[in-house]
PDB file of C-alpha atoms and ligand atoms in Angstrom:
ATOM      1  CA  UNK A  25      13.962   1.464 -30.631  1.00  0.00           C
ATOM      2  CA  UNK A  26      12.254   2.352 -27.383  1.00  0.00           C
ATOM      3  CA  UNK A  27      11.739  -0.168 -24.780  1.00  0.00           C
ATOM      4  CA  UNK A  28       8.917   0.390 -22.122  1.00  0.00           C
ATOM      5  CA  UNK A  29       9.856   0.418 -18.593  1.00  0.00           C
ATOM      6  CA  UNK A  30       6.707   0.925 -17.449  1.00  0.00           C
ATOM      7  CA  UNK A  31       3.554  -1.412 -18.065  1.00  0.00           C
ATOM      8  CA  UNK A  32       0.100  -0.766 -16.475  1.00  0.00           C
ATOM      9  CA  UNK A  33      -2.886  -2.818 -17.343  1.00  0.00           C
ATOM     10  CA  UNK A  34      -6.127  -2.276 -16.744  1.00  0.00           C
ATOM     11  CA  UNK A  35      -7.284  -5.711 -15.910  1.00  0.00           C
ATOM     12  CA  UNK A  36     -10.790  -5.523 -17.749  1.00  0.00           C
ATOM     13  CA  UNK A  37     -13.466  -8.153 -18.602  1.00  0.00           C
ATOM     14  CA  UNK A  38     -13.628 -10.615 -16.126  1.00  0.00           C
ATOM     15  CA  UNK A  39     -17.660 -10.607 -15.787  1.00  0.00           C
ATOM     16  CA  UNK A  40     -17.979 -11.180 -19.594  1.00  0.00           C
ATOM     17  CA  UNK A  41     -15.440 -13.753 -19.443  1.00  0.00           C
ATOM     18  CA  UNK A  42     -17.884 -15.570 -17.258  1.00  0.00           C
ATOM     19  CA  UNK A  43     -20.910 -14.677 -18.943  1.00  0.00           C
ATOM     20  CA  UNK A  44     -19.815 -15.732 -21.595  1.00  0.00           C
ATOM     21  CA  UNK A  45     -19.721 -19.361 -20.231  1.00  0.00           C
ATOM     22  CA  UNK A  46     -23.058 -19.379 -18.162  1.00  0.00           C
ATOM     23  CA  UNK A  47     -20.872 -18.705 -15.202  1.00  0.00           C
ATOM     24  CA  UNK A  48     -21.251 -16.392 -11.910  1.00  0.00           C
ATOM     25  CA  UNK A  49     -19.134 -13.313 -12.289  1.00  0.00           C
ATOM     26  CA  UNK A  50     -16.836 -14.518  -9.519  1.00  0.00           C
ATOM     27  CA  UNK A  51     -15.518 -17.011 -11.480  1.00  0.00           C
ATOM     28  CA  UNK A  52     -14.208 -14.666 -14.082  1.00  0.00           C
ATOM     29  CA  UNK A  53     -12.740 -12.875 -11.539  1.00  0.00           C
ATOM     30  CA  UNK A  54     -10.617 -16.160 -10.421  1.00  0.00           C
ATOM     31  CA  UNK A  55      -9.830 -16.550 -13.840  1.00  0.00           C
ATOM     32  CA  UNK A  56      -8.398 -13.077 -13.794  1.00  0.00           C
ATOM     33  CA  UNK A  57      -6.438 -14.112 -10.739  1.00  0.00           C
ATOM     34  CA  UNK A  58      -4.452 -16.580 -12.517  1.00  0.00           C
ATOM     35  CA  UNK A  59      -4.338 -14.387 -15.401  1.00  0.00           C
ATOM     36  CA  UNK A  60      -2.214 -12.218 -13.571  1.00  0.00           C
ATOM     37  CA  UNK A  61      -0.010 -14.088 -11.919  1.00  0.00           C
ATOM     38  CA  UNK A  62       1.169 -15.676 -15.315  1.00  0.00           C
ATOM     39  CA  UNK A  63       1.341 -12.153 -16.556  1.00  0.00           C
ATOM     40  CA  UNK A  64       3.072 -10.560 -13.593  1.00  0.00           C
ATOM     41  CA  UNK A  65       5.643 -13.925 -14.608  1.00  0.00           C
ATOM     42  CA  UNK A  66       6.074 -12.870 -17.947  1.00  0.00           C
ATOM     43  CA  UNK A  67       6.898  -9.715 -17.301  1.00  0.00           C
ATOM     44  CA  UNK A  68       9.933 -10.820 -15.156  1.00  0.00           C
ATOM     45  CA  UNK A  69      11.098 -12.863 -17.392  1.00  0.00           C
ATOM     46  CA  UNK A  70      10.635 -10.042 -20.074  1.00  0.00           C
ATOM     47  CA  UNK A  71      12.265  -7.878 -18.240  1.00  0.00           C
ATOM     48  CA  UNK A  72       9.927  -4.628 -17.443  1.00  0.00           C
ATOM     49  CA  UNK A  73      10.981  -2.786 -14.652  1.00  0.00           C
ATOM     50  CA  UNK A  74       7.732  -1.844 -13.727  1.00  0.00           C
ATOM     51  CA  UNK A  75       4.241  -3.465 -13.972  1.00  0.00           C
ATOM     52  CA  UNK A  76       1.188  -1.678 -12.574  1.00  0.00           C
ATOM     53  CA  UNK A  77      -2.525  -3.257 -12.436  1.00  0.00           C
ATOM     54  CA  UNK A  78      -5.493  -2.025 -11.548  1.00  0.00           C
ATOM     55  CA  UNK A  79      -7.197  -4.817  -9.461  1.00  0.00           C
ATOM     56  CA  UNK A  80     -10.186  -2.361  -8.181  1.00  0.00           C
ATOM     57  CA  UNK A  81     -10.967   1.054  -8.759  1.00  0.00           C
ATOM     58  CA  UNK A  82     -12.247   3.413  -5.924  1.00  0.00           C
ATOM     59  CA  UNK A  83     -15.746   3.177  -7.774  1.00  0.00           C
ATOM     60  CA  UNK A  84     -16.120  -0.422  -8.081  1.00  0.00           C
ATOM     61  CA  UNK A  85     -18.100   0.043  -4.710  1.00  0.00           C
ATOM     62  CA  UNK A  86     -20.799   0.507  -6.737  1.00  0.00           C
ATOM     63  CA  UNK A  87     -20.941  -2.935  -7.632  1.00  0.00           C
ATOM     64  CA  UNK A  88     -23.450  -5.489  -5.645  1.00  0.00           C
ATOM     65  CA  UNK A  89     -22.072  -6.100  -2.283  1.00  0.00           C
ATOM     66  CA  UNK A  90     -22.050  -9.503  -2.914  1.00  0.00           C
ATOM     67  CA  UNK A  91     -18.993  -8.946  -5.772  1.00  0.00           C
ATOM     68  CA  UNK A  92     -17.142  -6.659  -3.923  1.00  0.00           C
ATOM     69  CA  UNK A  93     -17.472  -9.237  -0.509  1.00  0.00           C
ATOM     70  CA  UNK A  94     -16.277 -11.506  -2.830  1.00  0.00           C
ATOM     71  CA  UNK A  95     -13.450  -9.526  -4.756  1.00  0.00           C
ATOM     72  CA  UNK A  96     -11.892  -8.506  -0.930  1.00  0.00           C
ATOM     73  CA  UNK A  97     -12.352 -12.432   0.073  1.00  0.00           C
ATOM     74  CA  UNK A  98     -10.352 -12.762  -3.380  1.00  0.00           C
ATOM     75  CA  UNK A  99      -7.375  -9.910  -2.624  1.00  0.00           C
ATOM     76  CA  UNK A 100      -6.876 -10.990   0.904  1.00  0.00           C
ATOM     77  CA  UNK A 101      -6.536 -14.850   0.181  1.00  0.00           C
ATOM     78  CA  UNK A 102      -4.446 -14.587  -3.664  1.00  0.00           C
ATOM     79  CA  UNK A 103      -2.056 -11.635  -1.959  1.00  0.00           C
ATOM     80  CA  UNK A 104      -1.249 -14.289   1.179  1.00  0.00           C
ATOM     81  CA  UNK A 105      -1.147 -17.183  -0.993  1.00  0.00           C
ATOM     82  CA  UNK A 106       0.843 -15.675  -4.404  1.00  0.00           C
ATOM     83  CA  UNK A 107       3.577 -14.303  -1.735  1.00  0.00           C
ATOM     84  CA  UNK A 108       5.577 -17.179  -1.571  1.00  0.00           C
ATOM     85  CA  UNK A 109       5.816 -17.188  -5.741  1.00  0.00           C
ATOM     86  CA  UNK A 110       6.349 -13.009  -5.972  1.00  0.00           C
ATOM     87  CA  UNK A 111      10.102 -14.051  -3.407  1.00  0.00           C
ATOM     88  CA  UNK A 112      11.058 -16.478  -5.377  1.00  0.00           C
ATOM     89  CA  UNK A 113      11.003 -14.422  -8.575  1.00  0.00           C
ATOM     90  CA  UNK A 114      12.811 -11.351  -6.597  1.00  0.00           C
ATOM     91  CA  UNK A 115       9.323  -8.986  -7.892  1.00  0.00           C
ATOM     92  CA  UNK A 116       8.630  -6.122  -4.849  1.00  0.00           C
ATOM     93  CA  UNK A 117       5.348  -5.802  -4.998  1.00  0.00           C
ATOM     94  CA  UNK A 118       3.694  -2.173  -4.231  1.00  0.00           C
ATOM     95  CA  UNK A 119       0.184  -1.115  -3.445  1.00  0.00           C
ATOM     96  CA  UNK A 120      -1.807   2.147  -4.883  1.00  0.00           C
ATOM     97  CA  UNK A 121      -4.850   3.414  -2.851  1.00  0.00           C
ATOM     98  CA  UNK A 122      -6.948   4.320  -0.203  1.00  0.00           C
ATOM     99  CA  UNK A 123      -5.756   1.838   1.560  1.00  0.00           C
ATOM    100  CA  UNK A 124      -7.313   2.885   4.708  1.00  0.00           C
ATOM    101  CA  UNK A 125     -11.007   2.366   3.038  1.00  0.00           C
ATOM    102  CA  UNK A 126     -10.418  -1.701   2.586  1.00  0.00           C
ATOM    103  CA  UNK A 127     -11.762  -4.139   5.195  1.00  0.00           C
ATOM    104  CA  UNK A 128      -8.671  -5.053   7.499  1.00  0.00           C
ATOM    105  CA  UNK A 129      -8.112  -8.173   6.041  1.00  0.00           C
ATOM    106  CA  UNK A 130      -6.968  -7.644   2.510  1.00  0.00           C
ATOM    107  CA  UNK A 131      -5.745  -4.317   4.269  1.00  0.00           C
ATOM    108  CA  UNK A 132      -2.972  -6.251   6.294  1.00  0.00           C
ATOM    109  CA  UNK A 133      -2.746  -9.319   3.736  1.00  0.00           C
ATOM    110  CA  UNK A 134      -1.616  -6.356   0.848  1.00  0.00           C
ATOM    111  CA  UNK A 135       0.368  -4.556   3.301  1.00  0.00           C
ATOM    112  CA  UNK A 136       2.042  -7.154   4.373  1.00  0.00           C
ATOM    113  CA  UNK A 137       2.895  -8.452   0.586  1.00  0.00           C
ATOM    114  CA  UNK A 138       4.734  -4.799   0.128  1.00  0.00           C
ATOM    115  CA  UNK A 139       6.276  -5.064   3.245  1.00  0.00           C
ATOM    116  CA  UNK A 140       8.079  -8.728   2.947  1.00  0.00           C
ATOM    117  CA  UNK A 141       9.013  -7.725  -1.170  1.00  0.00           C
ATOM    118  CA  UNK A 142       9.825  -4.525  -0.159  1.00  0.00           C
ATOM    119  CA  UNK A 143      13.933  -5.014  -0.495  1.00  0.00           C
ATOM    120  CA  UNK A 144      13.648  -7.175  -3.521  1.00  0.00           C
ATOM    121  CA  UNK A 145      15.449  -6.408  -6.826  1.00  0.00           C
ATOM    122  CA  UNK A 146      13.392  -7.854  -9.706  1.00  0.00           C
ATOM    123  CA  UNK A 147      10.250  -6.615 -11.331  1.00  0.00           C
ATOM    124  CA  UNK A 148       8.530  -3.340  -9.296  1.00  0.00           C
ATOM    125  CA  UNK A 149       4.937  -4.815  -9.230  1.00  0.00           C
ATOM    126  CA  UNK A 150       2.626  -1.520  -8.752  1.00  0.00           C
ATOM    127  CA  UNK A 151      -1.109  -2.974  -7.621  1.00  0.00           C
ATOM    128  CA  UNK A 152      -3.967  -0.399  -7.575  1.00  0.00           C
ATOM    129  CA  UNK A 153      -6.437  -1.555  -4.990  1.00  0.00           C
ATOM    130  CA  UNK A 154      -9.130   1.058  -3.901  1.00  0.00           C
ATOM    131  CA  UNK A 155      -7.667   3.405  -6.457  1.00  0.00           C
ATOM    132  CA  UNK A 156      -8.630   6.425  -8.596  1.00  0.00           C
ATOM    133  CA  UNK A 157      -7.033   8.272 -10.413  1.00  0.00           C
ATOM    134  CA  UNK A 158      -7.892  11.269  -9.568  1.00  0.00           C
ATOM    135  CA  UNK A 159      -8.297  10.733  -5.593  1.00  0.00           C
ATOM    136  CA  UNK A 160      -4.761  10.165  -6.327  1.00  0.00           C
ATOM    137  CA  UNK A 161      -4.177  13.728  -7.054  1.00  0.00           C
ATOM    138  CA  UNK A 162      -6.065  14.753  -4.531  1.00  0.00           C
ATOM    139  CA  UNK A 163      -4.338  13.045  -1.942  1.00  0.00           C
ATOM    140  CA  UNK A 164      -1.105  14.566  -3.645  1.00  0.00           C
ATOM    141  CA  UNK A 165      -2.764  18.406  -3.368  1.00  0.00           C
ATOM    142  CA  UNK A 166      -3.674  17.500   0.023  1.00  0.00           C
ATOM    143  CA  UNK A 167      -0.076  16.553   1.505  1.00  0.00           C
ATOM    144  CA  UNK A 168       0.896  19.670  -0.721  1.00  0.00           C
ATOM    145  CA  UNK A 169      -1.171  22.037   1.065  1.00  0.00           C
ATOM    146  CA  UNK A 170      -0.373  20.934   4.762  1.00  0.00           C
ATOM    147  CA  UNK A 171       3.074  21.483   3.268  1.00  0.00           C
ATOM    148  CA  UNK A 172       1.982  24.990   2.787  1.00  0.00           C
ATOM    149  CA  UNK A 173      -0.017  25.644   6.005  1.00  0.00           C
ATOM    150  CA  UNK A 174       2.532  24.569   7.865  1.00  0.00           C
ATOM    151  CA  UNK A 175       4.859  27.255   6.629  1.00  0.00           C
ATOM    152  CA  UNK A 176       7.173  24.529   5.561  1.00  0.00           C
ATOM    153  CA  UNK A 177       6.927  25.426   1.578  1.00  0.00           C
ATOM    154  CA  UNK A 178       5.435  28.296  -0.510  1.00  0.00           C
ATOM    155  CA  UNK A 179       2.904  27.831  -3.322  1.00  0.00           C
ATOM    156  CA  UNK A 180       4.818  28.759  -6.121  1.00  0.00           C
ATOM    157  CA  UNK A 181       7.340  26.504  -5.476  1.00  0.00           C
ATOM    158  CA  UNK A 182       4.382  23.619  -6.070  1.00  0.00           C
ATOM    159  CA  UNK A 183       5.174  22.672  -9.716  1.00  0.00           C
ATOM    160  CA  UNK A 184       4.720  19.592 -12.103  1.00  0.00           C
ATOM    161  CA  UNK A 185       7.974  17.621 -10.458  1.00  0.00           C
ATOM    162  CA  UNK A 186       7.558  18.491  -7.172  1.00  0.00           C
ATOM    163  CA  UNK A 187       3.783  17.440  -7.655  1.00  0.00           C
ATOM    164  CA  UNK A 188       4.896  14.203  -9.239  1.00  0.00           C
ATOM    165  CA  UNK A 189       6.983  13.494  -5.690  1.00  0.00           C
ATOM    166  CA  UNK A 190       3.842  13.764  -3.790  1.00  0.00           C
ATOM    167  CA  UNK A 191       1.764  11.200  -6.013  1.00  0.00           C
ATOM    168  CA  UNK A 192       1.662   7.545  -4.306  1.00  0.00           C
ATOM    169  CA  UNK A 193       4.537   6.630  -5.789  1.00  0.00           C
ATOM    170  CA  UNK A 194       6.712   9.138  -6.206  1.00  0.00           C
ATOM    171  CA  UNK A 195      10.170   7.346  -7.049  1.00  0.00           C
ATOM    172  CA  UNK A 196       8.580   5.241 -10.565  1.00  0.00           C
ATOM    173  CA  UNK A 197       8.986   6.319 -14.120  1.00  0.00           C
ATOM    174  CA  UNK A 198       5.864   7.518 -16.173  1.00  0.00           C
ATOM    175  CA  UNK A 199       3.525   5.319 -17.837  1.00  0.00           C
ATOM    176  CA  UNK A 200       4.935   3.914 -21.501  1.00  0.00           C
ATOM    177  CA  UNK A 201       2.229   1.502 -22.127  1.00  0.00           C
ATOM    178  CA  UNK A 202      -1.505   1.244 -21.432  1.00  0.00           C
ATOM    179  CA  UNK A 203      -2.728  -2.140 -22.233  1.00  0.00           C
ATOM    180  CA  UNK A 204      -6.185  -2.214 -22.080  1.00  0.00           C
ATOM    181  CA  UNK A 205      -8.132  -5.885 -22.486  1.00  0.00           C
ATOM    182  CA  UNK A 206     -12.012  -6.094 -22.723  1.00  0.00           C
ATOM    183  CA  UNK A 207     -12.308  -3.389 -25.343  1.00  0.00           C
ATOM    184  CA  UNK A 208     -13.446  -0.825 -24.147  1.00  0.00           C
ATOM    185  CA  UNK A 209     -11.883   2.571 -25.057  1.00  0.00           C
ATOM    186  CA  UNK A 210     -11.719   3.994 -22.016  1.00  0.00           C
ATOM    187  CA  UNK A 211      -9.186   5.098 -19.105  1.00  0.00           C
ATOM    188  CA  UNK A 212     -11.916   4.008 -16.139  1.00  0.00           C
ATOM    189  CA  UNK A 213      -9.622   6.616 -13.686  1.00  0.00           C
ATOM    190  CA  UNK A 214      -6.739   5.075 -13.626  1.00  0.00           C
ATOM    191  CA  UNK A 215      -3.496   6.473 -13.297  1.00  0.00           C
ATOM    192  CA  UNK A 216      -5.007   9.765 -14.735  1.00  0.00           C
ATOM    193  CA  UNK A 217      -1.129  11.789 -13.646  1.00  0.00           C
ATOM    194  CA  UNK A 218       0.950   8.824 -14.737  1.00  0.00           C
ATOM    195  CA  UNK A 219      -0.230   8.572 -18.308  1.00  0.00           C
ATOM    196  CA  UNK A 220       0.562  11.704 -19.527  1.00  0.00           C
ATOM    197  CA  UNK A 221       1.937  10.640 -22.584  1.00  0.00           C
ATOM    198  CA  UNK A 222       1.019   6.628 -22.248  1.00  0.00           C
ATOM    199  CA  UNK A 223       0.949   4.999 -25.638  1.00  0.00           C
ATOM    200  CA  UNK A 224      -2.849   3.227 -25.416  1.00  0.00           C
ATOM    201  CA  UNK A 225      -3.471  -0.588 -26.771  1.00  0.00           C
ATOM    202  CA  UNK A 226      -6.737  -1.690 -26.567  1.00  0.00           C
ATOM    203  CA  UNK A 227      -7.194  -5.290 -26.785  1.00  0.00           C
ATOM    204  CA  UNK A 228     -10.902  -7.137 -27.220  1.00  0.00           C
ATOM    205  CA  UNK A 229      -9.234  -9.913 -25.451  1.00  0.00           C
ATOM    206  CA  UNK A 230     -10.649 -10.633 -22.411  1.00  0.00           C
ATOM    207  CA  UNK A 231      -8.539 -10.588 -19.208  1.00  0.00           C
ATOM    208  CA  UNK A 232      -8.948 -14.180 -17.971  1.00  0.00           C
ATOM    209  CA  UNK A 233      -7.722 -14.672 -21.512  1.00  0.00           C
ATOM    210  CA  UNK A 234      -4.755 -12.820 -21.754  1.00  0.00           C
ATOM    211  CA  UNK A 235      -2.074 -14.898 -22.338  1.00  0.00           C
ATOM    212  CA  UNK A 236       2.031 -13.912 -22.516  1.00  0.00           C
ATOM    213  CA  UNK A 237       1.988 -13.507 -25.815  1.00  0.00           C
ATOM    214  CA  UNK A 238      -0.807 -11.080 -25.907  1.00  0.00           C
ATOM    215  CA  UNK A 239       1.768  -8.716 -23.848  1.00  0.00           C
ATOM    216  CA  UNK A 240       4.392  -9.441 -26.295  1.00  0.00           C
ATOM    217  CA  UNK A 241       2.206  -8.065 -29.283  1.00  0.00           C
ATOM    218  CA  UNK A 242       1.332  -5.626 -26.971  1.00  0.00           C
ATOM    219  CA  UNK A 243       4.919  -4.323 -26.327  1.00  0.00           C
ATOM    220  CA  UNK A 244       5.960  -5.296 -30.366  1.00  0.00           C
ATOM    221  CA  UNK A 245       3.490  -2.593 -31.250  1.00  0.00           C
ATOM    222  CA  UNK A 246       4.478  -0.244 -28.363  1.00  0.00           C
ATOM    223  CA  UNK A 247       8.114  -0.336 -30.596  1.00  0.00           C
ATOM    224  CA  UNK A 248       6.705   0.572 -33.781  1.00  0.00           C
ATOM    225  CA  UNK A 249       5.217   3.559 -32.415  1.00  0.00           C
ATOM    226  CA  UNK A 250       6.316   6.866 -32.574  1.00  0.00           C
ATOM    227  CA  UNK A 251       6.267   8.944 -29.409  1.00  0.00           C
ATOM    228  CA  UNK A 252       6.614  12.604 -29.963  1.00  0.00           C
ATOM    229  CA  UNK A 253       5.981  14.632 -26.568  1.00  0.00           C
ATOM    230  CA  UNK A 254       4.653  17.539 -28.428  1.00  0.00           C
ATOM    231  CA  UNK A 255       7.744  17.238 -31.255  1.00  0.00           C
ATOM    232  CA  UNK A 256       6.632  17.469 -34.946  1.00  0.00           C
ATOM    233  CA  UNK A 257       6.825  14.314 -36.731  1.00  0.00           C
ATOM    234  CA  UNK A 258      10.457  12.891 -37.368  1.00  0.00           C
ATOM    235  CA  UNK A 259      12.019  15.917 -35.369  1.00  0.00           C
ATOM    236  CA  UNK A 260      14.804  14.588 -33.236  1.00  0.00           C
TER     237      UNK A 260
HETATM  238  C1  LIG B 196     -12.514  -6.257 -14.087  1.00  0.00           C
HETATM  239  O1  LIG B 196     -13.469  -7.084 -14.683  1.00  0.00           O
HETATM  240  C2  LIG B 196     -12.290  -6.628 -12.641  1.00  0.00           C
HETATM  241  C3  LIG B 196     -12.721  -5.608 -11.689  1.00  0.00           C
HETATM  242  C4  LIG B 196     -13.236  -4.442 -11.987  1.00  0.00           C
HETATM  243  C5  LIG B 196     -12.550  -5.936 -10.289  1.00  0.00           C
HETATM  244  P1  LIG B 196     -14.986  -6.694 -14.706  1.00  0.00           P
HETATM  245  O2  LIG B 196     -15.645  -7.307 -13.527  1.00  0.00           O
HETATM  246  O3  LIG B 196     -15.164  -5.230 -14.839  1.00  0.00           O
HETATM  247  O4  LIG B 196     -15.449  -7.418 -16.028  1.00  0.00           O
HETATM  248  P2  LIG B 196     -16.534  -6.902 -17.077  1.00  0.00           P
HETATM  249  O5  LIG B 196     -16.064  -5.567 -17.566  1.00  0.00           O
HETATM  250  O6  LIG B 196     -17.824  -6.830 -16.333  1.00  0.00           O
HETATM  251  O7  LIG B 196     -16.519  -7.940 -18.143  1.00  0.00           O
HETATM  252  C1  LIG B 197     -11.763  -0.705 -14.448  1.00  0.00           C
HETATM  253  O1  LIG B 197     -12.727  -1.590 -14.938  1.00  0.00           O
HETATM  254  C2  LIG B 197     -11.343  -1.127 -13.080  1.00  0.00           C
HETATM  255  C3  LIG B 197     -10.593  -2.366 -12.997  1.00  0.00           C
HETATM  256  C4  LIG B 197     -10.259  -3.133 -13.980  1.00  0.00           C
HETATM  257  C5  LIG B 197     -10.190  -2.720 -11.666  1.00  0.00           C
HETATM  258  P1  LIG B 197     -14.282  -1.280 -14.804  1.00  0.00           P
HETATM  259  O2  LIG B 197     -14.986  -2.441 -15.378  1.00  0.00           O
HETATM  260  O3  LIG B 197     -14.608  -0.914 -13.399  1.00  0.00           O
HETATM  261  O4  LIG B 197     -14.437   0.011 -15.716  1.00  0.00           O
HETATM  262  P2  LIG B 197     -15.747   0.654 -16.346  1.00  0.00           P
HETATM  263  O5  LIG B 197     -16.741   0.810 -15.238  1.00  0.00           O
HETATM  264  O6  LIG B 197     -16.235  -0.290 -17.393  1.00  0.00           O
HETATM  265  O7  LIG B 197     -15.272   1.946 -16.934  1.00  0.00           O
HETATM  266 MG1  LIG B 198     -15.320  -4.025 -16.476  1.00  0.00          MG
END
């Protein structure tokens, strides 16, 4: 029975969580806050090696200004203030992005949370802030080709691993699971590279929502599956 190492979540339907109740979208998003930190919990306890969430995508800068003052007000204070928590259960905590494009203060307050986990043991913690999927390979082609230009590697010696070493970060296993809550059936740009061969649950629970056991049925149907990588069906 396969066990998945590697969790990402796409940490949809905050806004209609709020809606929902009459409420302004921010307070769906602080509902999604605590969602994850009792999720990012669970998934010690579980046992994943690896949880990645996407907490906001390199286009959710299309959103009102207002929302996305409010979602870096939201980064900067729950990164500073969920530190002292992410120590005490040994999780190093990692962060996926343009990094460089954030305001400086949930710049530092994320950089610092990476820094301080950074020789911890326990669950790998993988947050994609100011992320995109495919920026992300871009930023890998990028580092390839000044590589190149600078004499210091030759084209055709670019292929799918040595690609893989140049993605954000470089030293994780693939993708197993793609939990999706909110619904919708769709990937949104997330780690495009990384899901190769992701098994995809979609879940019309709503991410505030979300609840421990929602990952559990989540990772009892990620068991049943059958993962082929191209095989025919049953071939071992
Ligand atoms: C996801 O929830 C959180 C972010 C994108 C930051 P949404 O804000 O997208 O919630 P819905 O999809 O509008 O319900
Ligand atoms: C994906 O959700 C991004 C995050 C959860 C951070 P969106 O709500 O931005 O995705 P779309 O726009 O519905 O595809
Ligand atoms: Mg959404």
């Amino acid at each position: 029975m396969a066990v998945a190492r590697h969790v990402a979540i796409i940490m949809d339907g905050n806004g209609r969580w709020a809606q929902e109740r009459g409420l302004p979208r921010m307070a769906g998003h602080a509902e999604g806050r605590k969602a994850m930190k009792r999720i990012v919990r669970a998934s010690g306890e579980i046992g994943l090696e690896v949880l990645s969430v996407y907490a906001f995508s390199s286009e959710n800068w299309a959103r009102p200004q207002a929302e996305v003052d409010a979602l870096m007000a939201l980064f900067e204070q729950a990164t500073r203030e969920e530190l002292p928590e992410l120590q005490e259960q040994n999780v190093q905590a990692r962060v996926s992005g343009r990094l460089h494009e954030l305001p400086p203060g949930p710049r530092q307050s994320l950089l610092d949370m990476a820094e301080q986990t950074k020789h911890n043991t326990g669950l790998i913690l993988n947050v994609a802030c100011n992320y995109g999927g495919q920026a992300e390979i871009v930023d890998a082609a990028q580092k390839l080709a000044r590589r190149c230009a600078d004499g210091e590697l030759k084209p055709e010696e670019i292929d799918r691993d040595l690609f893989a070493r140049s993605l954000y970060q470089p030293d994780l296993p693939p993708v197993d699971l793609l939990i999706r809550p909110g619904g919708e059936m769709r990937v949104s740009n997330f780690l495009l590279w990384e899901i190769a061969y992701a098994e995809i649950y979609v879940t019309p629970v709503l991410w505030p929502d979300f609840q421990r056991e929602h990952l559990e049925a989540a990772l009892a149907a990620f068991e049943k599956r059958e993962r082929r990588f191209g095989k025919a069906p049953g071939q071992t």
